[in-house]
Short mmCIF file of N, CA and C in Angstrom, two decimals:
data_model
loop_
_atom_site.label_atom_id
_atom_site.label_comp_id
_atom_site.label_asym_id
_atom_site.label_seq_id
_atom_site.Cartn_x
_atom_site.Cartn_y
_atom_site.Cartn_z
N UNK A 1 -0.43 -0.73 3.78
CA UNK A 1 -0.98 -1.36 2.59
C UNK A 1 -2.36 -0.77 2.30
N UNK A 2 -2.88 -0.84 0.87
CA UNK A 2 -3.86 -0.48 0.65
C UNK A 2 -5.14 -1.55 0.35
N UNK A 3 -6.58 -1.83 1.16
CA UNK A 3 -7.65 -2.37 0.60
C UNK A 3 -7.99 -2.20 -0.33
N UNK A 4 -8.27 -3.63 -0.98
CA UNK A 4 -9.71 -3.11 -2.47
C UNK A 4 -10.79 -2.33 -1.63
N UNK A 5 -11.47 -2.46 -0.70
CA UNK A 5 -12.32 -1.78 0.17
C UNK A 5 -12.00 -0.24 -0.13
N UNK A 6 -10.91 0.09 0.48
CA UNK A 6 -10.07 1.49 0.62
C UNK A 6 -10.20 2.21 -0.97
N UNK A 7 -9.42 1.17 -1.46
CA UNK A 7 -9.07 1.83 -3.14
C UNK A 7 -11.03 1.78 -4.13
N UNK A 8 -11.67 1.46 -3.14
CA UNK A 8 -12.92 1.19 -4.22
C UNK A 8 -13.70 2.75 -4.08
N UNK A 9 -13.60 2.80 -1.86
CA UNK A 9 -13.80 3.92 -1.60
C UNK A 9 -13.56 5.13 -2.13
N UNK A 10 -12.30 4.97 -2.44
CA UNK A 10 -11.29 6.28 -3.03
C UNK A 10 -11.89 6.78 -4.36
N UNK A 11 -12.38 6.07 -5.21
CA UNK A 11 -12.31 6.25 -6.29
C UNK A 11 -14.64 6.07 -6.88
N UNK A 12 -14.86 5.35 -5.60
CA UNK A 12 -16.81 5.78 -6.08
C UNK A 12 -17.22 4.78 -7.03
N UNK A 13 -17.74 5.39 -7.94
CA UNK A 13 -18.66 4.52 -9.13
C UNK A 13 -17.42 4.20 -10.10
N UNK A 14 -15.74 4.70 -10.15
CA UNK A 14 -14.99 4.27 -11.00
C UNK A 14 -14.30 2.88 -10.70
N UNK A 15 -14.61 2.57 -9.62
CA UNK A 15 -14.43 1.07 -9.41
C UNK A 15 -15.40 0.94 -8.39
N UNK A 16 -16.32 -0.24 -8.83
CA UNK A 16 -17.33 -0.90 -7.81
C UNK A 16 -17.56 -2.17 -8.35
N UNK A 17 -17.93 -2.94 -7.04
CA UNK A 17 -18.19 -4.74 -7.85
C UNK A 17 -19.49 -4.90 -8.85
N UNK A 18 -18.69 -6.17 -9.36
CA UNK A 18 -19.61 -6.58 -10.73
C UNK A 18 -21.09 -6.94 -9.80
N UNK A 19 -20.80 -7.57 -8.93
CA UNK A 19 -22.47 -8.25 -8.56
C UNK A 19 -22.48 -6.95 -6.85
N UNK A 20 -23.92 -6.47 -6.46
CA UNK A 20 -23.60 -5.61 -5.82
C UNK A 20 -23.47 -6.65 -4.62
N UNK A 21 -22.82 -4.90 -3.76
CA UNK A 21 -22.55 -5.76 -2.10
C UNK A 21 -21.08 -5.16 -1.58
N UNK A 22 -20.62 -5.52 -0.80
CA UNK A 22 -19.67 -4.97 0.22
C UNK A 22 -18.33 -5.60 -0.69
N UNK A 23 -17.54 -4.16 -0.97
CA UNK A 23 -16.36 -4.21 -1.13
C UNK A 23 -15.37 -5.27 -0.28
N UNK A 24 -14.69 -6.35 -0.35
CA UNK A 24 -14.00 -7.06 0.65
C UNK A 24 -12.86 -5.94 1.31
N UNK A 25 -12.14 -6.33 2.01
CA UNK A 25 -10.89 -6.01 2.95
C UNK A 25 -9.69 -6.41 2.15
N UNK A 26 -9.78 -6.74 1.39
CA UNK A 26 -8.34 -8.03 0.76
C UNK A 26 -7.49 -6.25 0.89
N UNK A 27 -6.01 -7.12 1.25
CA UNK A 27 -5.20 -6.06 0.69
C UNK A 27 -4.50 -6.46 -0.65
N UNK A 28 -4.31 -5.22 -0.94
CA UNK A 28 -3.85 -5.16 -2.73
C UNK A 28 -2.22 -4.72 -2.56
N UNK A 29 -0.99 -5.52 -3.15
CA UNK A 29 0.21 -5.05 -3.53
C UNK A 29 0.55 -4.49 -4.59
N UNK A 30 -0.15 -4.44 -5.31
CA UNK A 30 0.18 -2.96 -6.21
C UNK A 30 -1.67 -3.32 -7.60
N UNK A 31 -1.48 -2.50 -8.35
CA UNK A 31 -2.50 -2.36 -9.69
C UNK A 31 -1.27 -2.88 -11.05
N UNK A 32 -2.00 -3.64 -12.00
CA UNK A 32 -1.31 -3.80 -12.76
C UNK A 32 -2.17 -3.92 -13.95
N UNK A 33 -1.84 -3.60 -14.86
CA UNK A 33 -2.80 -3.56 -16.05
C UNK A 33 -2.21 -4.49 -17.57
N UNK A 34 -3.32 -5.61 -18.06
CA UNK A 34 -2.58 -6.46 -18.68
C UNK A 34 -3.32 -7.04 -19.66
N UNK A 35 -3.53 -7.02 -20.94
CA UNK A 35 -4.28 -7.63 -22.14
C UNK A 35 -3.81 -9.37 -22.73
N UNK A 36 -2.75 -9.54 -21.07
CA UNK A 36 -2.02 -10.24 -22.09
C UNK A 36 -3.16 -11.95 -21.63
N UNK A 37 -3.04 -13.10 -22.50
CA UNK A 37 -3.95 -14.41 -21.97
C UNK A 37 -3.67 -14.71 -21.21
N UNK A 38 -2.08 -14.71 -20.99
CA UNK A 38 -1.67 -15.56 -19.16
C UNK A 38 -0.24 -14.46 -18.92
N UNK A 39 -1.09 -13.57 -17.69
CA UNK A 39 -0.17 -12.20 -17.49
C UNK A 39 1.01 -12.58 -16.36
N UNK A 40 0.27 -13.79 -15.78
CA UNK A 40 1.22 -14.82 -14.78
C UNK A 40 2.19 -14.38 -14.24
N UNK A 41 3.34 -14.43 -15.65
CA UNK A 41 4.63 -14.70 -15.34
C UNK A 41 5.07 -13.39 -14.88
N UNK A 42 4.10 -12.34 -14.89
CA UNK A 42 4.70 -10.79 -14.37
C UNK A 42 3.84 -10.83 -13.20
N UNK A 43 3.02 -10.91 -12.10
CA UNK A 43 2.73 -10.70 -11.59
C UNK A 43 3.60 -11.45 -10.50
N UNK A 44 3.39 -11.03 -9.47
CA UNK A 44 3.75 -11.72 -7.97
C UNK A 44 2.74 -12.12 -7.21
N UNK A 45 1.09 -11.74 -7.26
CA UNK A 45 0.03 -12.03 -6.45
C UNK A 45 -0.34 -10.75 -5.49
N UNK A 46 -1.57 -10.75 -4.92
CA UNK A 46 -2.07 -9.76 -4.10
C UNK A 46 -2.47 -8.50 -5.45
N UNK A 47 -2.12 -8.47 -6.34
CA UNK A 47 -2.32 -7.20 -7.17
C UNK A 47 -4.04 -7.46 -7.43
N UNK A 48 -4.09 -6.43 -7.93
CA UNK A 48 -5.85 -6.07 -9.14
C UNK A 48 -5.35 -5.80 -10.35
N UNK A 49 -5.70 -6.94 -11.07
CA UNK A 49 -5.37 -6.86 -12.47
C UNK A 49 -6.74 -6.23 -13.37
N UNK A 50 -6.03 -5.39 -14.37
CA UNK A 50 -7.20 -4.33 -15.26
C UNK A 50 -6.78 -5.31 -16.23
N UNK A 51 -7.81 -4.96 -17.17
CA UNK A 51 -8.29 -5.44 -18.27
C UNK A 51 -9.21 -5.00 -19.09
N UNK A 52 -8.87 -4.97 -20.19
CA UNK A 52 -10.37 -4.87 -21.33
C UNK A 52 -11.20 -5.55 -21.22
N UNK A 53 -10.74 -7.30 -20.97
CA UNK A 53 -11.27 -8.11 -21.30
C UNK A 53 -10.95 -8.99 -23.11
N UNK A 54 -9.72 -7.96 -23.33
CA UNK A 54 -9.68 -8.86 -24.63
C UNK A 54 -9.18 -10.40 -24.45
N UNK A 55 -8.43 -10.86 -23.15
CA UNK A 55 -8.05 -12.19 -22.70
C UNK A 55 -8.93 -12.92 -22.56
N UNK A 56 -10.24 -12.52 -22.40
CA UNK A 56 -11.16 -13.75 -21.95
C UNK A 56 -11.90 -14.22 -23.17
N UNK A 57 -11.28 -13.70 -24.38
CA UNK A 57 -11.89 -14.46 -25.60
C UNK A 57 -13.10 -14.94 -26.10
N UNK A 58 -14.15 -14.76 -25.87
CA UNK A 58 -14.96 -14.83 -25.79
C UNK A 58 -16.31 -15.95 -25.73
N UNK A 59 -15.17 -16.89 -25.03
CA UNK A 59 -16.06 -18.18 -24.94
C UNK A 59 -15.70 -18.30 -23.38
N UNK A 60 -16.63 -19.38 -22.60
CA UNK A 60 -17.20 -19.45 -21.27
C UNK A 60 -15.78 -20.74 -20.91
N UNK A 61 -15.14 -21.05 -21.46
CA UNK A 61 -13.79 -22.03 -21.32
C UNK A 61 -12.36 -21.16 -20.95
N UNK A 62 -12.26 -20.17 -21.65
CA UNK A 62 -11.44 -19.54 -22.21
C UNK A 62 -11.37 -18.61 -20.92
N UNK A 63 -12.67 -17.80 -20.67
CA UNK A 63 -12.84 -17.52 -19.07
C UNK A 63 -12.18 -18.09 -18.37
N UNK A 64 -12.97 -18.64 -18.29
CA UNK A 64 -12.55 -19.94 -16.97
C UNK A 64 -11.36 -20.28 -16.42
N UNK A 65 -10.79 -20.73 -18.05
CA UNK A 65 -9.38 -20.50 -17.78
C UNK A 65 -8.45 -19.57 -17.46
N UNK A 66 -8.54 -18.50 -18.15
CA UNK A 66 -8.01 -16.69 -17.47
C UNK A 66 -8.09 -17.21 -15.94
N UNK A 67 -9.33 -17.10 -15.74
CA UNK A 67 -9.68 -16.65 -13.97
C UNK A 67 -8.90 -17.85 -13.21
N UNK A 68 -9.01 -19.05 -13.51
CA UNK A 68 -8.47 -19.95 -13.04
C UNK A 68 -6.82 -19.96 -12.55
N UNK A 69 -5.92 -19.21 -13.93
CA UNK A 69 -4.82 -18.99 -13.57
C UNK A 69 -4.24 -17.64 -12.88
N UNK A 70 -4.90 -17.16 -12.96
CA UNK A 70 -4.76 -15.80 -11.96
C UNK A 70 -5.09 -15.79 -10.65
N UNK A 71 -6.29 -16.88 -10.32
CA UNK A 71 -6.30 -16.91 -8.82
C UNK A 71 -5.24 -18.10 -8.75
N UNK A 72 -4.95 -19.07 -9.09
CA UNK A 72 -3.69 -19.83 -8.92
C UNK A 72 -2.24 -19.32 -8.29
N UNK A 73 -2.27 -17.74 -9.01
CA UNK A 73 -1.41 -17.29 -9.20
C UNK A 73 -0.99 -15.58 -7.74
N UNK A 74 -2.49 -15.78 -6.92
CA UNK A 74 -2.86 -15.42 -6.01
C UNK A 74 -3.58 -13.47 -6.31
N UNK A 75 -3.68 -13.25 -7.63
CA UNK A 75 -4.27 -12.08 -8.16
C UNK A 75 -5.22 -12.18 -6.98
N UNK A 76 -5.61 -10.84 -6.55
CA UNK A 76 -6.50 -10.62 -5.05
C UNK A 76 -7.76 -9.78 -6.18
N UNK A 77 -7.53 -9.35 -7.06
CA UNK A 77 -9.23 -9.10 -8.19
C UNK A 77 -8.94 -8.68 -9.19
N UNK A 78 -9.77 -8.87 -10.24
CA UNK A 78 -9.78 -8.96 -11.44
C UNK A 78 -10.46 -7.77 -11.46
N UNK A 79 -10.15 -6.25 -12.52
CA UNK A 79 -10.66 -5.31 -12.80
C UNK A 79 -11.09 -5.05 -14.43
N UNK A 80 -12.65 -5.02 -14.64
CA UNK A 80 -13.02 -5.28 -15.89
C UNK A 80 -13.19 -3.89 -16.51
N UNK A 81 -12.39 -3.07 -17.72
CA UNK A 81 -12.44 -1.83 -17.97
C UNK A 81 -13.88 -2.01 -18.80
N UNK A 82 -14.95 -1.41 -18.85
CA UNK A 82 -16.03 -1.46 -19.86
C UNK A 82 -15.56 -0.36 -21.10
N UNK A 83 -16.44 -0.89 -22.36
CA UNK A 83 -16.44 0.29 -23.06
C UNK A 83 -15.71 0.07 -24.18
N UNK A 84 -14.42 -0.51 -24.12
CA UNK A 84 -13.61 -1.34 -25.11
C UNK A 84 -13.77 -2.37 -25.73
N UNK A 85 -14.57 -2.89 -25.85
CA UNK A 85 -14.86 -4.50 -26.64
C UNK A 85 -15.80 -4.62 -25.77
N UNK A 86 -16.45 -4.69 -24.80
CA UNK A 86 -17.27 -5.33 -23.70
C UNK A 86 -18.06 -3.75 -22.73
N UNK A 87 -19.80 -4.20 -23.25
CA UNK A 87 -20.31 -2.53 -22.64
C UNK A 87 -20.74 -3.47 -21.00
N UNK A 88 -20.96 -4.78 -20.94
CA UNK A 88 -21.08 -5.24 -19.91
C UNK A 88 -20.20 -6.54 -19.47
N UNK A 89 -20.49 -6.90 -18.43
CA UNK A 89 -19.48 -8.18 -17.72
C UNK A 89 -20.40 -9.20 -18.15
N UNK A 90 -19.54 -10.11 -19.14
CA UNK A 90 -19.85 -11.44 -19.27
C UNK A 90 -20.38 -12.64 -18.25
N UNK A 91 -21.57 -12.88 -17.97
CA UNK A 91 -22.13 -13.73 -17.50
C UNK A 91 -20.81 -14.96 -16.78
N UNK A 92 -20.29 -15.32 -18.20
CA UNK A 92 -19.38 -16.26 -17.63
C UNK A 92 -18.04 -16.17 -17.19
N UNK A 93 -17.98 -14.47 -17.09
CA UNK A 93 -16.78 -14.00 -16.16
C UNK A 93 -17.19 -13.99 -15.26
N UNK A 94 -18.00 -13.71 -14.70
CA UNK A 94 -18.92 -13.51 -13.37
C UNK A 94 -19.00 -14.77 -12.25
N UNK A 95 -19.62 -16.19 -13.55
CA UNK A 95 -19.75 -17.33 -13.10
C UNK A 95 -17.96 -17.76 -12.48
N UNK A 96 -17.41 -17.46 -13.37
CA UNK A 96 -15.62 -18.18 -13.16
C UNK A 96 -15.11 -17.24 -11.92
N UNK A 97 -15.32 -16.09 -11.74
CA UNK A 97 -14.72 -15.34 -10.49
C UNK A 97 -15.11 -16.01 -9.49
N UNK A 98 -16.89 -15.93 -8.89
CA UNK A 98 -17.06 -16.31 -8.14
C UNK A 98 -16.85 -18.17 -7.62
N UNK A 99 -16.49 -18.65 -8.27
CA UNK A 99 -16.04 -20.14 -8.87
C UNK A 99 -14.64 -20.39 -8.05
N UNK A 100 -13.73 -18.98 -8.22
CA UNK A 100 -12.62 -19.15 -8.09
C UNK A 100 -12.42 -18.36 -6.60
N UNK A 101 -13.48 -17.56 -5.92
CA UNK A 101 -13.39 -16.63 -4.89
C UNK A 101 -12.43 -15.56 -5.55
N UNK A 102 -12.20 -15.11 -6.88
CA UNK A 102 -11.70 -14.05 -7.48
C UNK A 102 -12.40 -12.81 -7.36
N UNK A 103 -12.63 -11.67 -6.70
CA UNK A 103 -13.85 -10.38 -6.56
C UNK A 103 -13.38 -9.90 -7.93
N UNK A 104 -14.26 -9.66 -8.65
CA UNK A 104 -14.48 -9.34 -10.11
C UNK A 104 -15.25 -7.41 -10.04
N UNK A 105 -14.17 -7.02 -10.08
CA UNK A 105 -14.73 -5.24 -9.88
C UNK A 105 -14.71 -4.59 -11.56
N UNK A 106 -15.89 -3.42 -11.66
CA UNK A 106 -15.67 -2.78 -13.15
C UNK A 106 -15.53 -1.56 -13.45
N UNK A 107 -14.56 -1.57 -13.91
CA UNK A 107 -13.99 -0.13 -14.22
C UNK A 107 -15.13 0.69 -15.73
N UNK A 108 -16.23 1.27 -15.47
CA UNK A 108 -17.21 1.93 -16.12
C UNK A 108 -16.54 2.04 -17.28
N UNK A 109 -16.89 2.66 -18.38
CA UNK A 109 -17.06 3.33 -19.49
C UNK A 109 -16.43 4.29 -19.60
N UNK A 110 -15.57 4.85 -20.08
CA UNK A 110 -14.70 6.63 -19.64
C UNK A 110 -14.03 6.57 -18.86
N UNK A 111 -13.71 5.59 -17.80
CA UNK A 111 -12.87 5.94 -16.53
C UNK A 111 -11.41 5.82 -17.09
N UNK A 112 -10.14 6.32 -17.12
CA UNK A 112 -9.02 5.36 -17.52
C UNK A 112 -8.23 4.68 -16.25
N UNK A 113 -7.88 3.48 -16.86
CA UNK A 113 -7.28 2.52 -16.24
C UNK A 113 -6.15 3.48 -15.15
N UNK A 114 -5.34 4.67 -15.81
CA UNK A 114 -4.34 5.43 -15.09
C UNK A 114 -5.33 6.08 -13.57
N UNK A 115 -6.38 6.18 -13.86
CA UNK A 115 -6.96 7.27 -12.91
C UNK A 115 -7.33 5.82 -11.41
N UNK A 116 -6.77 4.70 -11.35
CA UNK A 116 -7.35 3.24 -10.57
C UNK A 116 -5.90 3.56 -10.19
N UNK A 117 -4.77 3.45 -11.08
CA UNK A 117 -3.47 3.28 -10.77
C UNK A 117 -2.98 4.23 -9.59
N UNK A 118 -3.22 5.45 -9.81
CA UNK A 118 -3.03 6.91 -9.63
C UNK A 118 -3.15 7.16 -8.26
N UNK A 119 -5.06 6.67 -8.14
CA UNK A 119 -5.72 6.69 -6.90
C UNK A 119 -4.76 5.50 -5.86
N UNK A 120 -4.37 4.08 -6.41
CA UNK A 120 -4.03 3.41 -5.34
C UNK A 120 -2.20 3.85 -4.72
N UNK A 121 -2.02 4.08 -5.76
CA UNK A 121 -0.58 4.80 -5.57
C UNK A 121 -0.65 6.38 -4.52
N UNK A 122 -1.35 6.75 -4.40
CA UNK A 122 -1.91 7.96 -3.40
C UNK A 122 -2.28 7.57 -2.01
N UNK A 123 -2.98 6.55 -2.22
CA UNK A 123 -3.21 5.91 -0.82
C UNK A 123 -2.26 5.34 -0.28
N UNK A 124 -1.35 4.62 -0.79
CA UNK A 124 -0.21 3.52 -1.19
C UNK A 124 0.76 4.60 -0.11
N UNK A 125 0.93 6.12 -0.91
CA UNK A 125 1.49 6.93 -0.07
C UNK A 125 1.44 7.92 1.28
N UNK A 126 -0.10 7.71 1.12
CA UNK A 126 -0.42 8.25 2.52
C UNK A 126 -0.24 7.21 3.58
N UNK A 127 -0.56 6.03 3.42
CA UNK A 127 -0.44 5.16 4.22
C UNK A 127 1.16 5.09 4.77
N UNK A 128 2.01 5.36 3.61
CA UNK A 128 3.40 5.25 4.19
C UNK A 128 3.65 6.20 4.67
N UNK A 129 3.42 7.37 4.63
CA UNK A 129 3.57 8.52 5.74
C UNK A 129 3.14 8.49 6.99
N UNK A 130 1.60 7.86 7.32
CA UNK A 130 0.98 7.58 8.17
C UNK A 130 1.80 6.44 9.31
N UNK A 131 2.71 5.30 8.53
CA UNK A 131 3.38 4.23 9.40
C UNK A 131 4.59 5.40 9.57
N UNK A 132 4.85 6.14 8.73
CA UNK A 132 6.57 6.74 9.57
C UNK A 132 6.56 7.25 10.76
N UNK A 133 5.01 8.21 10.47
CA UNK A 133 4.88 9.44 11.73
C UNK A 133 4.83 8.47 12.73
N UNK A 134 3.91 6.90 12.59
CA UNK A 134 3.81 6.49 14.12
C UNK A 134 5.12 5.68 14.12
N UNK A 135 6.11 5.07 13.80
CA UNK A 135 7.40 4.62 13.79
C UNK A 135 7.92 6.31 14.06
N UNK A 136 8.36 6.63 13.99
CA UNK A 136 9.07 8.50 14.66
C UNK A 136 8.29 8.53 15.97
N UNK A 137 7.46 8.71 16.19
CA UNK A 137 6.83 8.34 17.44
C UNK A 137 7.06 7.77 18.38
N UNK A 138 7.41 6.72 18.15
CA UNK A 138 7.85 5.25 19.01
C UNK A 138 9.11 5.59 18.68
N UNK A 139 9.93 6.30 18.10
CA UNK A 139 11.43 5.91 18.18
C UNK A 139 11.81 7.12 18.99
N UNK A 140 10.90 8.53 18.85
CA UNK A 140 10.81 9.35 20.07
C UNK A 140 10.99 9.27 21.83
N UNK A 141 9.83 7.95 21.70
CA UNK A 141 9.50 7.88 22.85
C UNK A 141 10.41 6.84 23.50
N UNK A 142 11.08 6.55 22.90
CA UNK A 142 12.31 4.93 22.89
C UNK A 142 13.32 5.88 23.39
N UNK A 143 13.41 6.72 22.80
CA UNK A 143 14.86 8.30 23.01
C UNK A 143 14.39 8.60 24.35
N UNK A 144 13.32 9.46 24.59
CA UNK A 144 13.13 10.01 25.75
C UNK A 144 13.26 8.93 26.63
N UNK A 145 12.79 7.95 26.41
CA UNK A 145 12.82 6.96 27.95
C UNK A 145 14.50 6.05 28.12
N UNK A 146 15.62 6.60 27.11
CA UNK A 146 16.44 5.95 27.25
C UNK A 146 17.11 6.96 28.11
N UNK A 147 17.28 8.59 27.95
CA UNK A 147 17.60 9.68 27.99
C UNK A 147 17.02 9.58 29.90
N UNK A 148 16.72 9.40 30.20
CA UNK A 148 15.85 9.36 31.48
C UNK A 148 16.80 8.77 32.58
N UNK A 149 16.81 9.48 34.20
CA UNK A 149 17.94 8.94 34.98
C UNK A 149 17.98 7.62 35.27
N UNK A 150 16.82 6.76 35.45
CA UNK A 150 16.21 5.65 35.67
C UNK A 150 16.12 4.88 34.44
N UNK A 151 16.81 5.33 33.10
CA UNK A 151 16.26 4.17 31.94
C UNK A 151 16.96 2.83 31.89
N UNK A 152 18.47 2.55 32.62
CA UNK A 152 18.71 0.84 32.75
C UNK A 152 17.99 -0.06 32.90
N UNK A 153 17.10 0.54 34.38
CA UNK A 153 16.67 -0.81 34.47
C UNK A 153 15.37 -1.18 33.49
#
């Protein structure tokens, strides 16, 4: 699996948190990107949802509510694209994340949303190469020690 930690690393100043400080550990099940008011019913949880920010409408309720149903809904962070409607993070997105223990990360100005996707899907795959070689490993060493004159007992 891949960290927001990992995937924040990967990628530098194109994703870093809204308020500064240490990337968490959370693991992330996939990136999903969504304009929609309540993206809910497609998600499964653990993801980082992107955004413009055109859902949060622009009142401090309306927030609230977004963030409210997405951590309900077990979203592991909210990713704010700048640059599109919004050159900074709304005060009262900020207030509702941390409200909700939602990590609220921002995707700069110029970055595209594909190049967040791209990066976690890369890691996504090294990591699964990384569990085969050590599963082949262990199923190696399971062979050789069965193969062995002494392996019954």
């Amino acid at each position: 699996m891949v960290s927001l930690a990992q995937l924040s690393a990967e990628l530098g100043q194109s994703l870093h948190r809204a308020i500064p400080g240490q990337v968490p550990g959370v693991q992330l099940s996939g990136v999903h990107v969504s304009e929609l008011e309540d993206p809910t019913a497609y998600l499964e949880g653990g993801e980082l949802l992107l955004t413009t920010g055109i859902p949060l409408g622009g009142t401090a309720a309306t927030a609230s509510a977004y963030v409210r149903r997405l951590a309900a809904k077990g979203v592991a962070a909210l990713g704010l694209g700048l640059g599109e409607g919004l050159d900074t993070v709304p005060p009262e997105l900020a207030e509702a994340c941390a409200g909700e223990r939602l990590e609220l990360m921002v995707v700069p100005d110029g970055v595209p949303f594909l190049d967040v996707s791209r990066a976690f899907w890369d890691l996504a795959g090294r990591s699964g190469q990384a569990d085969l070689i050590a599963s082949l490993g262990t199923q190696t060493a399971l062979a050789r020690a069965a193969m062995r004159p002494d392996a019954l007992p």
